[in-house]
Tab-separated table of C-alpha atoms in Angstrom:
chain	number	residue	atom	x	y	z
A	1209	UNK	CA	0.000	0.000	0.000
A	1210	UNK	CA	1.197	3.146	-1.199
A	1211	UNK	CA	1.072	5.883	1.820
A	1212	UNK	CA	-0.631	9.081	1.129
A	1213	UNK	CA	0.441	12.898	1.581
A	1214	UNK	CA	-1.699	15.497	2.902
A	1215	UNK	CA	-3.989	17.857	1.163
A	1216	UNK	CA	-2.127	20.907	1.671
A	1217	UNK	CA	-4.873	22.999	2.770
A	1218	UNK	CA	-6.437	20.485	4.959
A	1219	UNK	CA	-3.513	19.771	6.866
A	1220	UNK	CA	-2.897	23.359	7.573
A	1221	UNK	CA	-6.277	23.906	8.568
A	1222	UNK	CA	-6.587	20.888	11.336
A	1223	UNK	CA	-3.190	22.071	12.213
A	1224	UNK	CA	-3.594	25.613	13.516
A	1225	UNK	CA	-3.033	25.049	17.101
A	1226	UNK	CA	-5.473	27.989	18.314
A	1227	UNK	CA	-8.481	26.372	17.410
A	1228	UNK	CA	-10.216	23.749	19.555
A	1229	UNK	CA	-12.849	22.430	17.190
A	1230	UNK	CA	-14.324	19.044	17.872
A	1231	UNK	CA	-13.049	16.104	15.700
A	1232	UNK	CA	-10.527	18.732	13.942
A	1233	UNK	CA	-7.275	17.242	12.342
A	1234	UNK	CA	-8.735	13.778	12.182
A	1235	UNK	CA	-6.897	12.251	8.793
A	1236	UNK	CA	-9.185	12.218	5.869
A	1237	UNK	CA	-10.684	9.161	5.082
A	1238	UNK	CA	-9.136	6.861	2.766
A	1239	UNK	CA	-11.626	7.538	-0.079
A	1240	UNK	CA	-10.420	10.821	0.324
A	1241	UNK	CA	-7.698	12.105	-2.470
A	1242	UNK	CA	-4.875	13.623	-0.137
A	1243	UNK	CA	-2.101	15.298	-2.330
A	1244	UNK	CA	1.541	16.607	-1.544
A	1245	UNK	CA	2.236	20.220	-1.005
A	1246	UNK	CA	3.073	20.252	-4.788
A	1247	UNK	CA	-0.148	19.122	-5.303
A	1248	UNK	CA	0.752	15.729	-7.615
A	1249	UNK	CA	0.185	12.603	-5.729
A	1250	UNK	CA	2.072	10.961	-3.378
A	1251	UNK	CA	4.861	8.352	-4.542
A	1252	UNK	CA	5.621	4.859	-2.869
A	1253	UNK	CA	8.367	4.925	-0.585
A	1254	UNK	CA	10.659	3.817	-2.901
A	1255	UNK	CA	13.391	3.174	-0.218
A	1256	UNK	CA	11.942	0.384	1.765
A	1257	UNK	CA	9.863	-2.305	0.318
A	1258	UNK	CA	7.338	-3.355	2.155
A	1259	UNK	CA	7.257	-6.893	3.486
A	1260	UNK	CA	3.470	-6.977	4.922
A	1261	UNK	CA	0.477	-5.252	3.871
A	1262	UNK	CA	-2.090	-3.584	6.589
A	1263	UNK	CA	-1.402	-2.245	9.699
A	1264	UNK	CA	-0.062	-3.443	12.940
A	1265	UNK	CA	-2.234	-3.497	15.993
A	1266	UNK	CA	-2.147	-0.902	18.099
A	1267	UNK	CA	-2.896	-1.413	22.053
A	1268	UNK	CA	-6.555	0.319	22.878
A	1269	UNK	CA	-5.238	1.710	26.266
A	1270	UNK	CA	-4.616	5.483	25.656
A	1271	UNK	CA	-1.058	6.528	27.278
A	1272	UNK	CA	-0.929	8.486	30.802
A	1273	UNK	CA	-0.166	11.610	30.669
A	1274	UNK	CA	3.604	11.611	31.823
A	1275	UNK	CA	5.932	14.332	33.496
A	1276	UNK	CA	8.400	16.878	31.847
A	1277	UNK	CA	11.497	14.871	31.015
A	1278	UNK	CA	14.406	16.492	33.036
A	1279	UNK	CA	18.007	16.201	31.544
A	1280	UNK	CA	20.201	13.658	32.907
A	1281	UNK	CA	23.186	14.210	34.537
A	1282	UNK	CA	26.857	13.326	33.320
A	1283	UNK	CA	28.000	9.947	35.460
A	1284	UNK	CA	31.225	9.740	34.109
A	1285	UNK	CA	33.261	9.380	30.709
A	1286	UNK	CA	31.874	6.287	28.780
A	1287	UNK	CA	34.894	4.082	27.039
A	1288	UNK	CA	34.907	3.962	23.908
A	1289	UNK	CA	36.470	3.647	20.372
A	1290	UNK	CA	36.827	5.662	17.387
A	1291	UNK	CA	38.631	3.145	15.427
A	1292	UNK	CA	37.010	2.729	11.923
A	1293	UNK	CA	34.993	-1.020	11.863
A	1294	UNK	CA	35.666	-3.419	9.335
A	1295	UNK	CA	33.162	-4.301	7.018
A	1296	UNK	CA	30.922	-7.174	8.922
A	1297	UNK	CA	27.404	-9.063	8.105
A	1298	UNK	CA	25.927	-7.195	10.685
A	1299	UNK	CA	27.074	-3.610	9.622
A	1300	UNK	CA	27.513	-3.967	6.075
A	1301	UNK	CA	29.967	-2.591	3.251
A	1302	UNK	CA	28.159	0.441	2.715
A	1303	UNK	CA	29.987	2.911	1.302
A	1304	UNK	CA	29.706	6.923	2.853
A	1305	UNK	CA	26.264	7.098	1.197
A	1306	UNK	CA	23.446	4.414	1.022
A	1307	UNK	CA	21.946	4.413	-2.219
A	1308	UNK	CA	18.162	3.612	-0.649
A	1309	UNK	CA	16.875	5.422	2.568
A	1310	UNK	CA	13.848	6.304	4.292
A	1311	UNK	CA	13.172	9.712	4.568
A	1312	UNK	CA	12.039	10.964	7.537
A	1313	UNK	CA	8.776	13.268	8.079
A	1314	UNK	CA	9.595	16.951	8.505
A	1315	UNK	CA	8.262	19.511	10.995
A	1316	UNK	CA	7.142	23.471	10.007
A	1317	UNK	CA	8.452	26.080	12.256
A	1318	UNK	CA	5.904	27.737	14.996
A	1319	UNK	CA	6.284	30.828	16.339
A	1320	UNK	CA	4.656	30.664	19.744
A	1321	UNK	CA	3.808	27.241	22.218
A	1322	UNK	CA	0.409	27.045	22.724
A	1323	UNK	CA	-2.163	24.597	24.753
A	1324	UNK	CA	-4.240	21.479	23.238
A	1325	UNK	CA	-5.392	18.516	24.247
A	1326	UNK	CA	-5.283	17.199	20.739
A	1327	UNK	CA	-1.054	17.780	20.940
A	1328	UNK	CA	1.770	15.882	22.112
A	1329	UNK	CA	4.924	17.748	22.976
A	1330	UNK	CA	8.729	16.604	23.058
A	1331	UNK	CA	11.561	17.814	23.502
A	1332	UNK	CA	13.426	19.501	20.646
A	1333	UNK	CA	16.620	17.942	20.809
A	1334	UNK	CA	20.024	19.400	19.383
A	1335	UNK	CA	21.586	16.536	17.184
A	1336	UNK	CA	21.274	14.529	14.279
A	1337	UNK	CA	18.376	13.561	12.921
A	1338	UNK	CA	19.067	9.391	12.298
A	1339	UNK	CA	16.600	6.504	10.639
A	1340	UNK	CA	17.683	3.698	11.925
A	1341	UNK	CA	16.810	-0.190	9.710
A	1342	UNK	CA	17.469	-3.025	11.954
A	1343	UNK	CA	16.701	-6.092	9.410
A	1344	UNK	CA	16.944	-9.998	9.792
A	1345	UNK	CA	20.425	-8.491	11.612
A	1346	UNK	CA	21.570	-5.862	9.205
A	1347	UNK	CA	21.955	-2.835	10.715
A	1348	UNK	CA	21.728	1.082	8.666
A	1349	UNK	CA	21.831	3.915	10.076
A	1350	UNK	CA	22.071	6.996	8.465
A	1351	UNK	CA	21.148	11.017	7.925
A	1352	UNK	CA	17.791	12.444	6.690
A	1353	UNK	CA	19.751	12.521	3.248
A	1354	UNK	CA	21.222	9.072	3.244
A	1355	UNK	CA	25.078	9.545	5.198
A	1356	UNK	CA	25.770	6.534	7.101
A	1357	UNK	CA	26.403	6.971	11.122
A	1358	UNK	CA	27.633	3.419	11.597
A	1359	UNK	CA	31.323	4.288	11.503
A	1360	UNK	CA	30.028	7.737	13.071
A	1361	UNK	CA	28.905	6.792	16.434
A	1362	UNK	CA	29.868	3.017	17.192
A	1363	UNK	CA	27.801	3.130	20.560
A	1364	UNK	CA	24.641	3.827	19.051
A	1365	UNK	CA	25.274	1.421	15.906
A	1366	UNK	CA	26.335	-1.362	18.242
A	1367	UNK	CA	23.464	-0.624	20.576
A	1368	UNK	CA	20.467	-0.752	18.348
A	1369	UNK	CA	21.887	-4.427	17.087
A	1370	UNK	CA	20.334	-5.276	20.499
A	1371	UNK	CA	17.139	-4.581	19.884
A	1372	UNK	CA	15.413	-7.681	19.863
A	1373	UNK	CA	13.039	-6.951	16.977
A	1374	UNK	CA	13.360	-6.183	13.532
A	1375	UNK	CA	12.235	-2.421	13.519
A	1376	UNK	CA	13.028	1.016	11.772
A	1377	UNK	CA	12.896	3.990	14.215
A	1378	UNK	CA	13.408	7.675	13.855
A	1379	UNK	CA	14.990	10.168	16.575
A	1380	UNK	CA	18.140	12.001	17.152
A	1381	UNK	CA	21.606	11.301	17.822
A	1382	UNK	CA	22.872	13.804	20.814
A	1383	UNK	CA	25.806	14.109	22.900
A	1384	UNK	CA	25.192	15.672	26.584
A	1385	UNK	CA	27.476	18.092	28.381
A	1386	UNK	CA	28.658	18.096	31.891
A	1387	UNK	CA	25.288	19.361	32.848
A	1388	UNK	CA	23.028	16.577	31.226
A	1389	UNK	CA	22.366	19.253	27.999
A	1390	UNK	CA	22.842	18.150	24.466
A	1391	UNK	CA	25.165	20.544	22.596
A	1392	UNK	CA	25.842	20.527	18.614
A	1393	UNK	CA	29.457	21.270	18.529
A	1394	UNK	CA	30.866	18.340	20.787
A	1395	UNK	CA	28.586	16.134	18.920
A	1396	UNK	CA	30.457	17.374	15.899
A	1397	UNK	CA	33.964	16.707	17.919
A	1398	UNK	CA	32.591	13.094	19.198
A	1399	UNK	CA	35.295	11.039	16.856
A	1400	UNK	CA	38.348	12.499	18.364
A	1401	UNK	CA	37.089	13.637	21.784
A	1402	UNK	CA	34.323	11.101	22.682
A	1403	UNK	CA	34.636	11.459	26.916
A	1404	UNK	CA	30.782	12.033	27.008
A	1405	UNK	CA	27.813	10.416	26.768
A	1406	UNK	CA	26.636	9.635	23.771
A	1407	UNK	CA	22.287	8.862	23.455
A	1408	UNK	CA	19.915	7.734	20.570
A	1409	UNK	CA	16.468	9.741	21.203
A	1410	UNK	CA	13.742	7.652	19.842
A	1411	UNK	CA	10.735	9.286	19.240
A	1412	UNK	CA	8.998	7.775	16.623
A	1413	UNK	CA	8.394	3.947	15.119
A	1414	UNK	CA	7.852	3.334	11.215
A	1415	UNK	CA	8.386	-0.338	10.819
A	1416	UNK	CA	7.587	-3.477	13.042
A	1417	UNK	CA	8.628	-7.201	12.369
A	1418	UNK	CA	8.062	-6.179	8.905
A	1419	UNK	CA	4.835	-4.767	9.193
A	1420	UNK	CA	4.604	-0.949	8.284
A	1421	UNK	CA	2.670	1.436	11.053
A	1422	UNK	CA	3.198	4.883	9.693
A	1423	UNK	CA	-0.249	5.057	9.304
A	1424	UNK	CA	-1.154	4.232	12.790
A	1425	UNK	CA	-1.778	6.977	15.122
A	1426	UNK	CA	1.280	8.846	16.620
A	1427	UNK	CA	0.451	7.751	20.248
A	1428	UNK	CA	-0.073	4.238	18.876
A	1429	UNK	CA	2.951	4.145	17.190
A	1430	UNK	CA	4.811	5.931	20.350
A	1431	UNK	CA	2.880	3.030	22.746
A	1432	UNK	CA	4.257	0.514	20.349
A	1433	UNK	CA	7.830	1.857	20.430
A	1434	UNK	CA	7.821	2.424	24.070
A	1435	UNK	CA	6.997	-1.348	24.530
A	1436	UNK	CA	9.662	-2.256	22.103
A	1437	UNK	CA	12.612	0.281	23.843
A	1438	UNK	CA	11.609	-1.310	27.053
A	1439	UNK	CA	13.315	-4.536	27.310
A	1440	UNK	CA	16.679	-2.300	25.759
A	1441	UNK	CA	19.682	-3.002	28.310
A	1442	UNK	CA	22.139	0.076	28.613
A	1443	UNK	CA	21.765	3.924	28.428
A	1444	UNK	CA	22.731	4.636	24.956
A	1445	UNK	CA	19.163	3.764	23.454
A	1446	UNK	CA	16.041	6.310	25.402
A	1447	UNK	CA	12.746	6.675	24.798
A	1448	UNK	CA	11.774	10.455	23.654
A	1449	UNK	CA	8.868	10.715	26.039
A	1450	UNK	CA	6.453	13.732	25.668
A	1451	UNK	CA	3.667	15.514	27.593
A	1452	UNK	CA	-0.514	16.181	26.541
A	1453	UNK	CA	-1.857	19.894	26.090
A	1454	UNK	CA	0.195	21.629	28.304
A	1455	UNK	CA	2.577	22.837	25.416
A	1456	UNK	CA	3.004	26.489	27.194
A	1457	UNK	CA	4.308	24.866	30.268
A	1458	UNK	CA	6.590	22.670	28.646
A	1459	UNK	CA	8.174	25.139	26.820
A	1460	UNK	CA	8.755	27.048	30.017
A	1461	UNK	CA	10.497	23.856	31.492
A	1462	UNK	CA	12.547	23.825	28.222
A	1463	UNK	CA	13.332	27.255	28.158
A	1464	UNK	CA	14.885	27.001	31.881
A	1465	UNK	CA	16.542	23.466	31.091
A	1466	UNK	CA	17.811	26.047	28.105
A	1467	UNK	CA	17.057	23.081	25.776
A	1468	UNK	CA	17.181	24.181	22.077
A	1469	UNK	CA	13.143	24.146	21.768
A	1470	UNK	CA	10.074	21.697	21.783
A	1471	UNK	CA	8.350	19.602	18.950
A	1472	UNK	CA	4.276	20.233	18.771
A	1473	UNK	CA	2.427	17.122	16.735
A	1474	UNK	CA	-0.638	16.266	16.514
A	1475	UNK	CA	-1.591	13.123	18.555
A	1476	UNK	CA	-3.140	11.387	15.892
A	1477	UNK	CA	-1.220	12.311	12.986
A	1478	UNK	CA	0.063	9.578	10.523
A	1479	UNK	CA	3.900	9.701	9.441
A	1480	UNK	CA	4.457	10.866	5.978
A	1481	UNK	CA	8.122	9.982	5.089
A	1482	UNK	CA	9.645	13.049	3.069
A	1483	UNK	CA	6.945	15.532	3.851
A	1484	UNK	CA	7.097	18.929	5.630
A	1485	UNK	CA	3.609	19.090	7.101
A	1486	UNK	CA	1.797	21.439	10.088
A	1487	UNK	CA	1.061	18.260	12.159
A	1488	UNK	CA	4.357	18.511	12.988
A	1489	UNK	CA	5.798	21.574	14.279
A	1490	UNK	CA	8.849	23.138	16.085
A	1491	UNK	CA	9.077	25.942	18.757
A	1492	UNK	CA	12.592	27.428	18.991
A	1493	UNK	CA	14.296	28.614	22.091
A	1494	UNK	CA	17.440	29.195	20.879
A	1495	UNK	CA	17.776	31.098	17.483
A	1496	UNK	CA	19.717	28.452	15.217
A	1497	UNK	CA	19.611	27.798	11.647
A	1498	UNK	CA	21.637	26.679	8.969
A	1499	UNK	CA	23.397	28.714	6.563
A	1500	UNK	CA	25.660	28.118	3.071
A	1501	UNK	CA	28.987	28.801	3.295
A	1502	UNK	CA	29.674	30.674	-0.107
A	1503	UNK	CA	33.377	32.055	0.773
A	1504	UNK	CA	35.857	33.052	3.648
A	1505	UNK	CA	37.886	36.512	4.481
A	1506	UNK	CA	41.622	37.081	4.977
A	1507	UNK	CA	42.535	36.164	8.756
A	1508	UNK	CA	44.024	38.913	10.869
A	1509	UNK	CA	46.252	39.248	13.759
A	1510	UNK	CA	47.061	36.276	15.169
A	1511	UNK	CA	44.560	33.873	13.734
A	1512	UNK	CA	45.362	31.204	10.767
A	1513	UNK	CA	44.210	30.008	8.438
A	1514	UNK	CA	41.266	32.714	7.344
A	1515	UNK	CA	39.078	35.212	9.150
A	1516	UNK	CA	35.379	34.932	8.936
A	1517	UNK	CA	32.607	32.613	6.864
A	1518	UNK	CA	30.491	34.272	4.101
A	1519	UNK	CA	26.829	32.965	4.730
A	1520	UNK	CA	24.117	32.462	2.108
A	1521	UNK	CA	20.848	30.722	2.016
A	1522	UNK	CA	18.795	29.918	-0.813
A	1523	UNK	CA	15.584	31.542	-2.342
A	1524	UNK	CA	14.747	30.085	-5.272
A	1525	UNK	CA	18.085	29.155	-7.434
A	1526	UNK	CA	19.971	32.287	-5.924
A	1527	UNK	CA	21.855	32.713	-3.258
A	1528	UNK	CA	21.138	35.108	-0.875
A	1529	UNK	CA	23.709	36.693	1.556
A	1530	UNK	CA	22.440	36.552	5.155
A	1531	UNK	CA	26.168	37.702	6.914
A	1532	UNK	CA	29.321	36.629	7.957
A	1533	UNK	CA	30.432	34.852	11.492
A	1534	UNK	CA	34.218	35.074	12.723
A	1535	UNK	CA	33.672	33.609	15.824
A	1536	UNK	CA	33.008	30.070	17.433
A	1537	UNK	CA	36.229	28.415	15.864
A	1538	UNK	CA	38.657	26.189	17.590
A	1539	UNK	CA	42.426	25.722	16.255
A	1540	UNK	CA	41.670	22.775	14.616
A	1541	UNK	CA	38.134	23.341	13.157
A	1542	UNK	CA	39.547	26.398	11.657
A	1543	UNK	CA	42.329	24.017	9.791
A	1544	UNK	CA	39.518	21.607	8.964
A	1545	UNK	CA	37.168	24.170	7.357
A	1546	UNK	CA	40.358	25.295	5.471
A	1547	UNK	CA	41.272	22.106	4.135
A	1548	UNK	CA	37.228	21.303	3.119
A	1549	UNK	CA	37.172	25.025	1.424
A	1550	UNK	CA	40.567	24.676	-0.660
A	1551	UNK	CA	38.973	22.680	-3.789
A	1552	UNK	CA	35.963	24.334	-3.799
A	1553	UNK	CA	37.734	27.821	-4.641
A	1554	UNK	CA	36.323	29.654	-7.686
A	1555	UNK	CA	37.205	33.284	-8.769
A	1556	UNK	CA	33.685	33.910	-9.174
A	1557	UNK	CA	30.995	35.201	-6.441
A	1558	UNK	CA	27.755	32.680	-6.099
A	1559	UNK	CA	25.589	35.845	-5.447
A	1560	UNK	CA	23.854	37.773	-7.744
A	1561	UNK	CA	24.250	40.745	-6.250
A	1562	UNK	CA	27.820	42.663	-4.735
A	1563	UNK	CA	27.965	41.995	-1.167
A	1564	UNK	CA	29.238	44.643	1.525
A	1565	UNK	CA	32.210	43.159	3.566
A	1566	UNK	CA	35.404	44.636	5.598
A	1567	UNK	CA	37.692	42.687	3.650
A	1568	UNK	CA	38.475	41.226	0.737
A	1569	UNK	CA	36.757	37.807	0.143
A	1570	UNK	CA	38.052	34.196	-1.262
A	1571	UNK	CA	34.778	32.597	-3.323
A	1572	UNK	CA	33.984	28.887	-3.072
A	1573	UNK	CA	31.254	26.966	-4.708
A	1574	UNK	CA	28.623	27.195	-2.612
A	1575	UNK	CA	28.738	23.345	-1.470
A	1576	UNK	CA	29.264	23.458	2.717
A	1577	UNK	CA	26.706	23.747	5.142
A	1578	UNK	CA	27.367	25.262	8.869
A	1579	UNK	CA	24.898	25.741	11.597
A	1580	UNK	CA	24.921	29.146	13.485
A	1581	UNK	CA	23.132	30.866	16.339
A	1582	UNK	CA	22.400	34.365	16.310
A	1583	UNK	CA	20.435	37.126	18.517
A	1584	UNK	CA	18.096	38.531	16.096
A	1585	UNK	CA	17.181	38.416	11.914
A	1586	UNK	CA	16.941	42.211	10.264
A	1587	UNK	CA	14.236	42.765	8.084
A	1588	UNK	CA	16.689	42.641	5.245
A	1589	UNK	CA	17.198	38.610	6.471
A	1590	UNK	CA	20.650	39.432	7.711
A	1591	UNK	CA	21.851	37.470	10.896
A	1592	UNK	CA	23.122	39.302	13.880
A	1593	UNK	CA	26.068	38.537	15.806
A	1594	UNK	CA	25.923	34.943	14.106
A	1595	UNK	CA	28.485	31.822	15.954
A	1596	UNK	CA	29.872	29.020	14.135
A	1597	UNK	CA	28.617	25.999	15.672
A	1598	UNK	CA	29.546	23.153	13.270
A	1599	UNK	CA	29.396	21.629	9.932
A	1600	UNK	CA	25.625	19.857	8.902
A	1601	UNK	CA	27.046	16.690	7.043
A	1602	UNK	CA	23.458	15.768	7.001
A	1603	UNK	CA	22.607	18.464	5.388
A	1604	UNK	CA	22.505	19.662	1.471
A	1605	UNK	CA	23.346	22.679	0.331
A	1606	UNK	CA	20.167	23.530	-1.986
A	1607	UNK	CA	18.253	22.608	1.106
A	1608	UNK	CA	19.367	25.493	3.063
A	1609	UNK	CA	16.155	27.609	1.517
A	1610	UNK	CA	14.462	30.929	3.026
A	1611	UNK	CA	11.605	30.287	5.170
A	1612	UNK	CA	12.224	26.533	4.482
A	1613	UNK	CA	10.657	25.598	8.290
A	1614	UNK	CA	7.212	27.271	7.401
């Protein structure tokens, strides 16, 4: 069975979070024709063939309503290696890329938290986004565009091989700080500094024991995947819990955990693989995007290597300058960005337009992808005071769009 995308107007409608309507954003029925947001209809998932039609069952009992998750504290360093694995059954001879992946469902950007009872909320967590296929004992693991983690993140990789069904899940990979708080840039540094724990957030289920259950309810697919996390042994594997209706207080809790933000989705919303839709939203904290690295400045003073990043995004096919960021660089990821920049160098500018900078700029092709946090946006779209806070492997560079969240 081929899964369907939502009508475009109809999901947006049952989605708007201010309206308490009985019965509202209730999936169509399947005589109904629900369409993409391009409006042509939906494809098959073409990465994962389907090895049992109709849908798992789902347990009747509704969940409890649970507590605000609290960030765990740092016990310790965890041992482990960074060595490269040797290709194996079990993990595969995948190359950098796998050449069929899932991809996973998307979420729009929000602008406020808000209270219904017809909502889950999670925490936003400040990671990777990872699909993970555990198969007849074939693990993959990869990014939402297809990069493999295995060799990545060995803890998680050997971890999920545990799992005593064959399943495909969907979370986030994070890395937590001395105070129990995920944070980006040592998850970018786990390889060659990997003293802290490492966790795979699981918050959502898309295969079981073959059978596919996207188009279950979320909370039946969350009870499911609770129930199969359970009998997990170790830390490296959680559950992403979430709270009912209270979305304003939640985000309060977040905001003085200083988490990165929270997820809103609608409780009964199916899981479109691919899609961007409004049953799925995200409520920042933190003001963090990701931004196109289109060419680099001269470095001054003491500094090596080169100054500050040029920053694009695109709208359209053009690239749009959005600033520059000098700051937020270690020794080495300076070198590394340097090395990653050198055959990309072109003597031509990737914007249309002459852009306004101190000092004279080196061009690259417009390839890289860097996350940065910021204080505010101008009305012009230019970021203030923007920070470096890592490369987005899992990221591509056309991707990076204006107003791509909404």
């Amino acid at each position: 069975m081929a899964q369907k995308k939502p009508d475009k107007k109809s999901a947006a409608k049952k989605a708007a979070p201010a309206k308490k309507t009985a019965g509202a954003g209730k999936p169509a029925g399947k005589a109904s024709s629900k369409k993409a947001r391009s409006g042509k209809p939906v494809p098959k998932n073409t990465a994962t063939k389907k090895t049992a039609s109709g849908k798992a069952a789902a347990a009747k009992a509704s969940l409890p309503k649970t507590t605000v998750p609290k960030a765990a504290p740092v016990t310790g360093a965890i041992k482990t290696t960074t060595k490269k694995r040797p290709p194996s059954r079990v993990f595969g001879n995948e190359g950098r890329k796998y050449e069929e992946y899932i991809e996973p469902m998307l979420a729009s950007l929000e602008d406020h938290p808000f209270d219904n009872d017809e909502w889950i909320f999670e925490m936003k967590w400040d990671g990777y986004r990872a699909i993970a296929e555990w198969k007849k004992k074939k693990l993959k693991l990869y990014s939402r565009n297809g990069l493999s983690f295995v060799q990545k993140y060995p803890p998680v990789a050997e971890a999920i091989t545990k799992i005593k069904h064959d399943c495909v899940l969907d979370g986030e990979i994070v890395v937590l700080n001395e105070d129990g708080r995920p944070r980006f840039q040592m998850l970018q540094e786990y390889e060659q500094d990997p003293r802290y724990p490492i966790h795979y957030y699981v918050f959502d289920l898309l295969f079981l024991n073959g059978k596919d259950v996207r188009e279950l309810p979320l909370l039946s697919r969350k009870e499911l995947l609770k129930k199969l996390l359970s009998s997990c042994k170790g830390d490296v594997i959680r559950y992403s819990d979430h709270v009912i209706g209270s979305g304003k207080k939640f985000f309060h809790h977040v905001k003085k955990l200083d988490f990165e933000g929270m997820m809103a989705k609608k409780s009964d919303s199916e899981y479109y693989s691919g899609i961007r839709t409004r049953e799925w939203l995200k409520i920042k904290h933190h003001n963090n995007q990701e931004a196109v690295i289109a060419g680099f400045t001269a470095p001054r003073r003491s500094r090596k290597y080169f100054g500050a990043l040029i920053l694009g995004e695109f709208k359209g096919r053009r690239l749009q300058y959005i600033g520059h960021t000098g700051t937020g660089f270690t020794h080495d990821k300076l070198k590394e960005l340097w090395d990653l920049m050198q055959p990309l160098m072109t003597a031509q500018s990737p914007f249309a337009e002459k852009i306004k900078v101190n000092a004279p700029v080196s061009w690259i092709r417009p390839e890289l992808v860097c996350e940065v946090k910021f204080t505010e946006q101008t009305n012009e779209g230019i970021l203030r005071h923007p920070v470096f806070l890592g490369l987005r492997e899992d990221k591509a560079a056309t991707a990076v769009t204006k107003n791509n969240d909404r």
